[in-house]
Coordinates of C-alpha atoms and ligand atoms in Angstrom, one line a residue:
M1 CA 8.2 23.6 -16.1
D2 CA 11.3 25.2 -17.5
R3 CA 13.7 23.8 -14.9
P4 CA 14.0 20.9 -12.5
F5 CA 12.5 21.5 -9.1
N6 CA 12.5 20.0 -5.6
I7 CA 9.4 19.0 -3.7
L8 CA 9.0 18.1 0.0
G9 CA 6.6 15.2 0.6
L10 CA 4.9 14.3 3.9
E11 CA 3.1 11.1 4.9
S12 CA 1.2 10.4 8.1
S13 CA -2.0 8.5 7.2
C14 CA -1.4 5.2 9.1
D15 CA 1.5 4.1 11.3
D16 CA 4.5 5.5 9.5
T17 CA 5.6 9.1 9.8
A18 CA 7.6 10.0 6.7
A19 CA 9.2 12.9 4.9
A20 CA 11.1 13.0 1.7
V21 CA 12.7 15.3 -0.9
V22 CA 12.2 14.4 -4.5
R23 CA 13.8 16.3 -7.5
M24 CA 11.6 16.4 -10.6
G25 CA 13.6 16.6 -13.8
L26 CA 12.6 18.3 -17.1
D27 CA 12.1 14.9 -18.7
G28 CA 9.5 14.0 -16.0
N29 CA 11.9 11.6 -14.4
A30 CA 12.1 12.0 -10.6
Q31 CA 15.0 11.4 -8.3
I32 CA 14.7 10.7 -4.6
L33 CA 17.1 13.0 -2.7
S34 CA 16.0 11.6 0.7
S35 CA 13.3 9.5 2.3
S36 CA 12.9 9.2 6.1
V37 CA 10.4 6.9 7.7
Y38 CA 9.7 6.6 11.4
G39 CA 7.6 3.5 12.1
Q40 CA 5.4 3.2 15.2
E41 CA 5.3 -0.6 15.6
E42 CA 6.5 -0.6 19.2
F43 CA 3.7 1.9 20.3
H44 CA 0.9 -0.3 18.9
A45 CA 2.4 -3.8 19.4
E46 CA 0.6 -4.6 22.8
F47 CA -2.8 -3.7 21.3
G48 CA -2.6 -6.0 18.3
G49 CA -3.4 -3.2 15.8
V50 CA -2.9 0.5 15.1
V51 CA -4.5 2.6 17.8
P52 CA -5.6 5.9 16.1
E53 CA -5.1 8.2 19.0
I54 CA -1.6 6.8 19.7
A55 CA -0.8 7.1 16.0
A56 CA -1.9 10.7 15.7
R57 CA 0.2 11.7 18.8
A58 CA 3.2 9.9 17.5
H59 CA 2.9 11.6 14.1
T60 CA 2.7 15.0 15.8
E61 CA 5.8 14.3 17.9
K62 CA 7.9 13.0 15.0
I63 CA 6.9 14.8 11.8
D64 CA 9.1 17.9 12.4
I65 CA 12.1 15.7 13.3
C66 CA 11.5 13.5 10.3
T67 CA 11.2 16.6 8.0
A68 CA 14.4 18.2 9.3
E69 CA 16.1 14.8 8.7
A70 CA 14.8 14.5 5.2
L71 CA 16.0 18.1 4.3
D72 CA 19.3 17.5 6.0
I73 CA 20.0 14.2 4.1
A74 CA 18.9 15.9 0.8
N75 CA 21.3 18.7 1.7
C76 CA 18.5 21.2 1.2
R77 CA 16.6 23.9 3.1
L78 CA 13.0 24.8 2.8
T79 CA 13.9 27.7 0.6
D80 CA 15.2 25.1 -2.0
M81 CA 11.7 23.6 -2.3
T82 CA 9.2 24.6 -5.0
A83 CA 6.2 23.0 -3.3
I84 CA 5.0 20.9 -0.4
A85 CA 3.0 17.7 -1.0
V86 CA 1.1 16.1 1.9
T87 CA -1.1 13.1 2.2
A88 CA -4.6 14.5 2.7
G89 CA -6.3 11.0 2.9
P90 CA -7.5 8.3 2.9
G91 CA -6.4 7.1 6.3
L92 CA -6.8 7.6 10.0
A93 CA -8.3 11.0 10.6
G94 CA -6.0 12.1 13.4
G95 CA -2.8 11.0 11.5
V96 CA -3.8 12.7 8.2
L97 CA -4.7 15.8 10.1
S98 CA -1.3 15.9 11.8
G99 CA 0.4 15.9 8.4
V100 CA -2.0 18.4 6.8
M101 CA -1.7 20.9 9.7
F102 CA 2.1 20.6 9.7
A103 CA 2.2 21.1 5.9
K104 CA -0.1 24.1 6.2
G105 CA 2.2 25.6 8.8
I106 CA 5.2 25.3 6.5
A107 CA 3.2 26.7 3.6
A108 CA 2.1 29.7 5.7
G109 CA 5.6 30.3 7.0
T110 CA 7.4 30.0 3.6
G111 CA 4.7 31.0 1.1
L112 CA 5.4 27.7 -0.7
P113 CA 2.4 26.2 -2.7
L114 CA 0.6 23.3 -1.0
I115 CA -0.6 20.2 -2.7
G116 CA -2.9 17.6 -1.1
V117 CA -2.1 14.1 -2.4
N118 CA -4.3 11.0 -2.2
H119 CA -2.2 8.3 -0.5
L120 CA -3.4 5.7 -2.9
A121 CA -2.2 7.9 -5.8
G122 CA 1.2 7.9 -4.2
H123 CA 1.3 4.1 -4.3
A124 CA -0.2 3.9 -7.7
L125 CA 2.3 6.3 -9.3
T126 CA 5.4 4.7 -7.7
P127 CA 6.3 2.7 -10.9
R128 CA 6.8 6.1 -12.6
L129 CA 9.1 7.2 -9.9
T130 CA 11.1 3.9 -9.8
D131 CA 11.0 2.8 -13.4
G132 CA 9.8 5.8 -15.4
V133 CA 7.0 3.8 -16.9
D134 CA 4.6 5.6 -19.3
Y135 CA 0.8 5.7 -18.8
P136 CA -1.3 3.6 -19.0
F137 CA -0.5 0.7 -16.6
L138 CA -2.3 -1.6 -14.2
M139 CA -1.5 -1.3 -10.5
L140 CA -2.3 -4.0 -8.0
L141 CA -2.1 -2.5 -4.5
V142 CA -1.9 -5.2 -1.9
S143 CA -1.1 -4.3 1.7
G144 CA -2.5 -4.6 5.2
G145 CA -4.9 -1.8 4.5
H146 CA -5.6 -1.9 0.7
C147 CA -6.4 -4.3 -2.1
Q148 CA -7.4 -3.0 -5.5
F149 CA -6.6 -3.1 -9.2
L150 CA -6.3 0.4 -10.6
L151 CA -5.9 1.3 -14.3
V152 CA -3.6 4.3 -14.1
E153 CA -4.0 6.6 -17.1
D154 CA -2.6 9.9 -15.7
C155 CA -1.7 11.3 -12.3
D156 CA -5.3 12.3 -11.8
D157 CA -7.0 9.5 -13.8
F158 CA -7.5 6.2 -12.1
T159 CA -10.1 3.5 -12.9
R160 CA -10.8 0.9 -10.2
V161 CA -11.1 -2.4 -12.0
G162 CA -11.7 -4.5 -8.9
G163 CA -10.7 -5.0 -5.3
T164 CA -11.5 -6.7 -2.0
I165 CA -15.1 -6.6 -0.8
D166 CA -14.0 -7.3 2.8
D167 CA -10.4 -7.8 4.3
A168 CA -7.2 -6.8 2.5
P169 CA -4.8 -9.7 2.0
G170 CA -2.2 -8.4 4.4
E171 CA -4.9 -8.1 7.1
A172 CA -5.9 -11.7 6.3
F173 CA -2.3 -12.8 6.7
D174 CA -2.1 -11.0 10.0
K175 CA -5.3 -12.5 11.3
A176 CA -4.3 -16.0 10.1
A177 CA -1.0 -15.7 11.9
R178 CA -2.8 -14.8 15.1
L179 CA -5.0 -17.8 14.8
L180 CA -1.9 -20.0 14.5
G181 CA -0.1 -18.4 17.4
L182 CA 2.5 -16.7 15.1
G183 CA 3.8 -13.2 15.7
Q184 CA 3.0 -9.9 13.9
P185 CA 3.3 -8.9 11.1
G186 CA 1.7 -12.1 10.0
G187 CA 2.7 -12.1 6.4
P188 CA 6.4 -12.7 6.8
A189 CA 5.7 -15.2 9.6
I190 CA 3.3 -17.2 7.4
E191 CA 5.7 -17.1 4.4
R192 CA 8.5 -18.5 6.6
E193 CA 6.3 -21.3 8.0
A194 CA 4.8 -22.2 4.6
K195 CA 8.3 -23.0 3.3
S196 CA 8.3 -26.3 5.1
G197 CA 4.5 -27.0 4.7
D198 CA 2.5 -28.9 2.1
P199 CA -0.2 -26.6 0.6
K200 CA -2.3 -29.6 -0.4
K201 CA -2.9 -31.1 3.1
F202 CA -5.8 -28.8 3.9
S203 CA -8.4 -27.8 1.3
L204 CA -9.1 -24.1 1.7
P205 CA -11.5 -22.1 -0.5
R206 CA -10.6 -19.7 -3.3
P207 CA -13.3 -17.1 -2.6
L208 CA -15.0 -15.4 -5.5
L209 CA -13.1 -17.3 -8.2
D210 CA -16.3 -18.9 -9.3
R211 CA -17.8 -15.4 -9.9
D212 CA -17.1 -13.1 -12.8
G213 CA -15.1 -10.0 -12.4
C214 CA -12.1 -8.8 -10.5
D215 CA -13.4 -8.4 -7.0
M216 CA -11.8 -10.4 -4.3
S217 CA -12.7 -11.6 -0.7
F218 CA -10.3 -12.8 2.0
S219 CA -12.4 -12.9 5.2
G220 CA -14.0 -16.3 4.4
L221 CA -10.5 -17.7 3.8
K222 CA -9.5 -16.7 7.3
T223 CA -12.7 -18.4 8.7
A224 CA -11.9 -21.5 6.7
L225 CA -8.4 -21.6 8.2
L226 CA -9.9 -21.3 11.7
R227 CA -12.2 -24.2 11.0
A228 CA -9.4 -26.3 9.7
R229 CA -7.3 -25.5 12.7
D230 CA -10.1 -26.4 15.1
G231 CA -10.7 -29.6 13.2
V232 CA -7.1 -30.7 13.9
V233 CA -7.3 -29.6 17.5
A234 CA -10.5 -31.5 18.0
K235 CA -8.9 -34.7 16.5
K236 CA -5.4 -34.5 18.0
G237 CA -5.8 -32.2 21.0
G238 CA -3.4 -29.7 19.5
L239 CA -1.4 -28.6 16.5
T240 CA 1.9 -30.1 15.6
L241 CA 4.5 -27.9 14.0
R242 CA 3.9 -29.8 10.8
D243 CA 0.2 -29.1 10.9
R244 CA 0.9 -25.4 11.4
A245 CA 3.3 -25.3 8.5
N246 CA 0.7 -27.1 6.3
L247 CA -2.0 -24.7 7.3
C248 CA 0.3 -21.7 6.5
A249 CA 1.2 -23.2 3.1
G250 CA -2.4 -23.9 2.3
F251 CA -3.5 -20.4 3.3
Q252 CA -0.7 -18.8 1.3
E253 CA -1.4 -20.9 -1.8
A254 CA -5.1 -19.9 -1.6
V255 CA -4.2 -16.2 -1.6
M256 CA -1.8 -16.8 -4.5
D257 CA -4.4 -18.5 -6.6
V258 CA -7.0 -15.8 -6.0
L259 CA -4.5 -13.0 -6.7
A260 CA -3.1 -14.7 -9.8
E261 CA -6.5 -15.4 -11.4
K262 CA -8.0 -12.0 -10.6
T263 CA -4.8 -10.4 -12.0
R264 CA -5.2 -12.2 -15.3
R265 CA -8.8 -11.0 -15.5
A266 CA -7.9 -7.4 -14.5
L267 CA -5.1 -7.3 -17.2
D268 CA -7.6 -8.5 -19.7
V269 CA -10.4 -6.1 -18.7
A270 CA -8.1 -3.2 -18.5
N271 CA -6.2 -4.3 -21.7
A272 CA -3.0 -3.3 -19.9
K273 CA 0.5 -4.2 -21.0
I274 CA 2.2 -3.4 -17.7
L275 CA 1.4 -4.9 -14.3
A276 CA 2.9 -3.1 -11.3
V277 CA 2.5 -4.1 -7.6
A278 CA 2.8 -2.1 -4.4
G279 CA 2.1 -2.8 -0.7
G280 CA 3.6 -5.0 1.9
V281 CA 2.1 -8.2 0.6
A282 CA 4.2 -7.7 -2.6
A283 CA 7.2 -8.6 -0.4
N284 CA 6.0 -12.2 -0.4
M285 CA 8.3 -14.0 -2.9
K286 CA 5.8 -16.7 -3.8
I287 CA 3.1 -14.1 -4.5
R288 CA 5.5 -12.0 -6.5
L289 CA 6.4 -15.1 -8.6
V290 CA 2.7 -16.0 -9.4
L291 CA 1.9 -12.4 -10.2
E292 CA 4.9 -12.2 -12.6
A293 CA 3.7 -15.5 -14.2
A294 CA 0.1 -14.1 -14.5
A295 CA 1.5 -11.0 -16.2
G296 CA 3.5 -13.2 -18.5
D297 CA 0.4 -15.3 -19.4
C298 CA -1.2 -12.0 -20.6
G299 CA 1.8 -10.7 -22.4
A300 CA 2.3 -8.0 -19.9
T301 CA 5.5 -6.8 -18.2
F302 CA 5.7 -7.1 -14.4
L303 CA 7.2 -4.4 -12.2
A304 CA 7.7 -4.5 -8.5
P305 CA 9.3 -1.4 -6.9
P306 CA 11.9 -2.0 -4.2
L307 CA 10.3 -2.9 -0.9
E308 CA 11.0 0.4 0.8
L309 CA 9.0 2.1 -1.9
C310 CA 6.2 -0.6 -1.9
T311 CA 5.4 0.2 1.7
D312 CA 4.3 3.6 3.1
N313 CA 6.8 6.3 2.5
A314 CA 6.9 10.0 1.6
A315 CA 8.9 9.8 -1.6
M316 CA 5.8 8.5 -3.4
I317 CA 3.8 11.5 -2.0
A318 CA 6.4 14.0 -3.1
H319 CA 6.6 12.4 -6.5
A320 CA 2.8 12.3 -7.0
G321 CA 2.7 15.9 -5.7
A322 CA 5.3 16.9 -8.3
E323 CA 3.2 15.3 -11.1
L324 CA 0.1 17.2 -9.9
Y325 CA 2.1 20.4 -9.5
I326 CA 3.2 20.2 -13.2
K327 CA -0.5 19.7 -14.1
G328 CA -1.4 22.9 -12.3
Y329 CA -2.9 21.5 -9.1
R330 CA -2.6 23.8 -6.0
D331 CA -4.3 23.7 -2.6
D332 CA -4.6 26.3 0.0
M333 CA -5.4 26.7 3.7
T334 CA -8.8 25.2 3.1
L335 CA -7.2 21.8 2.3
A336 CA -9.1 19.2 4.4
A337 CA -8.0 15.9 5.8
R338 CA -10.2 13.2 4.1
P339 CA -10.3 9.9 6.0
R340 CA -12.2 8.5 3.1
W341 CA -11.1 9.5 -0.4
P342 CA -11.8 7.0 -3.2
L343 CA -9.3 7.5 -6.1
D344 CA -11.8 6.6 -8.7
R345 CA -14.8 8.8 -8.6
K346 CA -16.6 6.7 -11.2
S347 CA -16.4 3.4 -9.2
P348 CA -15.5 4.1 -5.6
A349 CA -14.4 1.4 -3.2
L350 CA -16.9 -1.1 -1.9
T351 CA -15.5 -1.5 1.6
G352 CA -15.2 0.9 4.5
S353 CA -12.1 1.8 6.4
G354 CA -10.5 -0.8 8.8
K355 CA -7.8 -0.7 11.4
K356 CA -5.3 0.3 8.8
G357 CA -7.5 2.7 6.7
A358 CA -9.5 2.3 3.6
K359 CA -9.0 -1.2 2.3
S360 CA -10.2 -1.0 -1.2
Ligands
LIG401 O1 2.1 -1.8 2.9 P1 2.3 -2.2 4.3 O2 3.7 -2.1 4.9 O3 1.4 -1.4 5.3 C1 0.1 -1.1 5.2 O4 -0.7 -2.0 5.1 O5 -0.2 0.1 5.1 O6 1.8 -3.7 4.5 C2 1.8 -4.4 5.6 C3 1.1 -5.7 5.4 C4 0.9 -6.5 6.7 O7 -0.4 -6.9 6.8 C5 1.9 -7.7 6.5 O8 1.5 -8.9 7.1 C6 1.9 -7.8 5.0 O9 1.9 -6.5 4.5 N1 3.2 -8.5 4.6 C7 3.2 -9.7 4.0 C8 4.6 -10.0 3.8 N2 5.3 -9.0 4.3 C9 4.4 -8.0 4.8 N3 2.2 -10.5 3.6 C10 2.6 -11.7 3.0 N4 3.9 -12.0 2.8 C11 4.9 -11.3 3.2 N5 6.2 -11.6 3.1
LIG402 ZN1 -0.2 2.7 2.0

């Protein structure tokens, strides 16, 4: 590129409708001019999870408003854009389709080039947007929908070093919170309760730590928590607040231990000198601290983007799209929504898609 350019990003793969404008500089450093996110929590709350049909409809209703807002905040018009980047998967089919069709409409109306972005690439490249890090680096993506280690060597070169074989950690936090009568999202609720609990009161498993490799499992941990809870209820006829806090602390510590040890292994396998995290679970202060310590143990630098860029947003899609645009990637009207789209074609994810999309 011979001059800086603006790119519009669109995201609608799960339960956040988002649009953003990012300006890519000649030095490869990007600047976020605007980032609008419309969450859908209230539409799904009564169902205890994301309802795909409701999500798709809400995206369709909000994406134009969200885009107009992002352009307005960036003080730009569509004619100031050089390209449009849109999440083309993985995620809920109806949601991804809403974004892709909307982006195609803009591309057809303006003649702007269209670039389909893998949502996971958006997350994985975020440390380049926020901290300008060079390739290669190791990314740990931990959210309600995803859990994997990715060695990132270029904007189109990802190697999956390991990941969950069942639930994502955020999903496990959410299910654990439900089992303990806490509200959703479960992660922040458990973190809060755990502060006054003793993590050693209940002995919960550290799944797959006894096995080589960087794969993880969190669904057994949730079942172990259920058994521990039922054991207390059978003995005492109910849970005291202290029992609940102890269960939360024990659960959180089990997740921390698994993530820390698998991170050390993944840094070693990938021979990486930078560990970056993304995803809602990275908001957990205790988890952040153990990941930072694990990186330190391996002589690696730890990077955690600001929370609003750890969770779903369109700035990461615009930025990934800008990197792909520079490399010459272009899509056209045949761009398809891909509910499943493993980033690493050499070692694709082991798990399927759950309530919040592809987990690994
Ligand atoms: O990345 P995110 O906002 O959305 C997707 O999963 O796409 O992540 C949300 C997940 C939820 O499962 C939530 O319980 C978890 O991140 N989470 C946390 C914390 N804050 C959010 N988990 C543990 N501790 C937290 N403080
Ligand atoms: Zn995401």
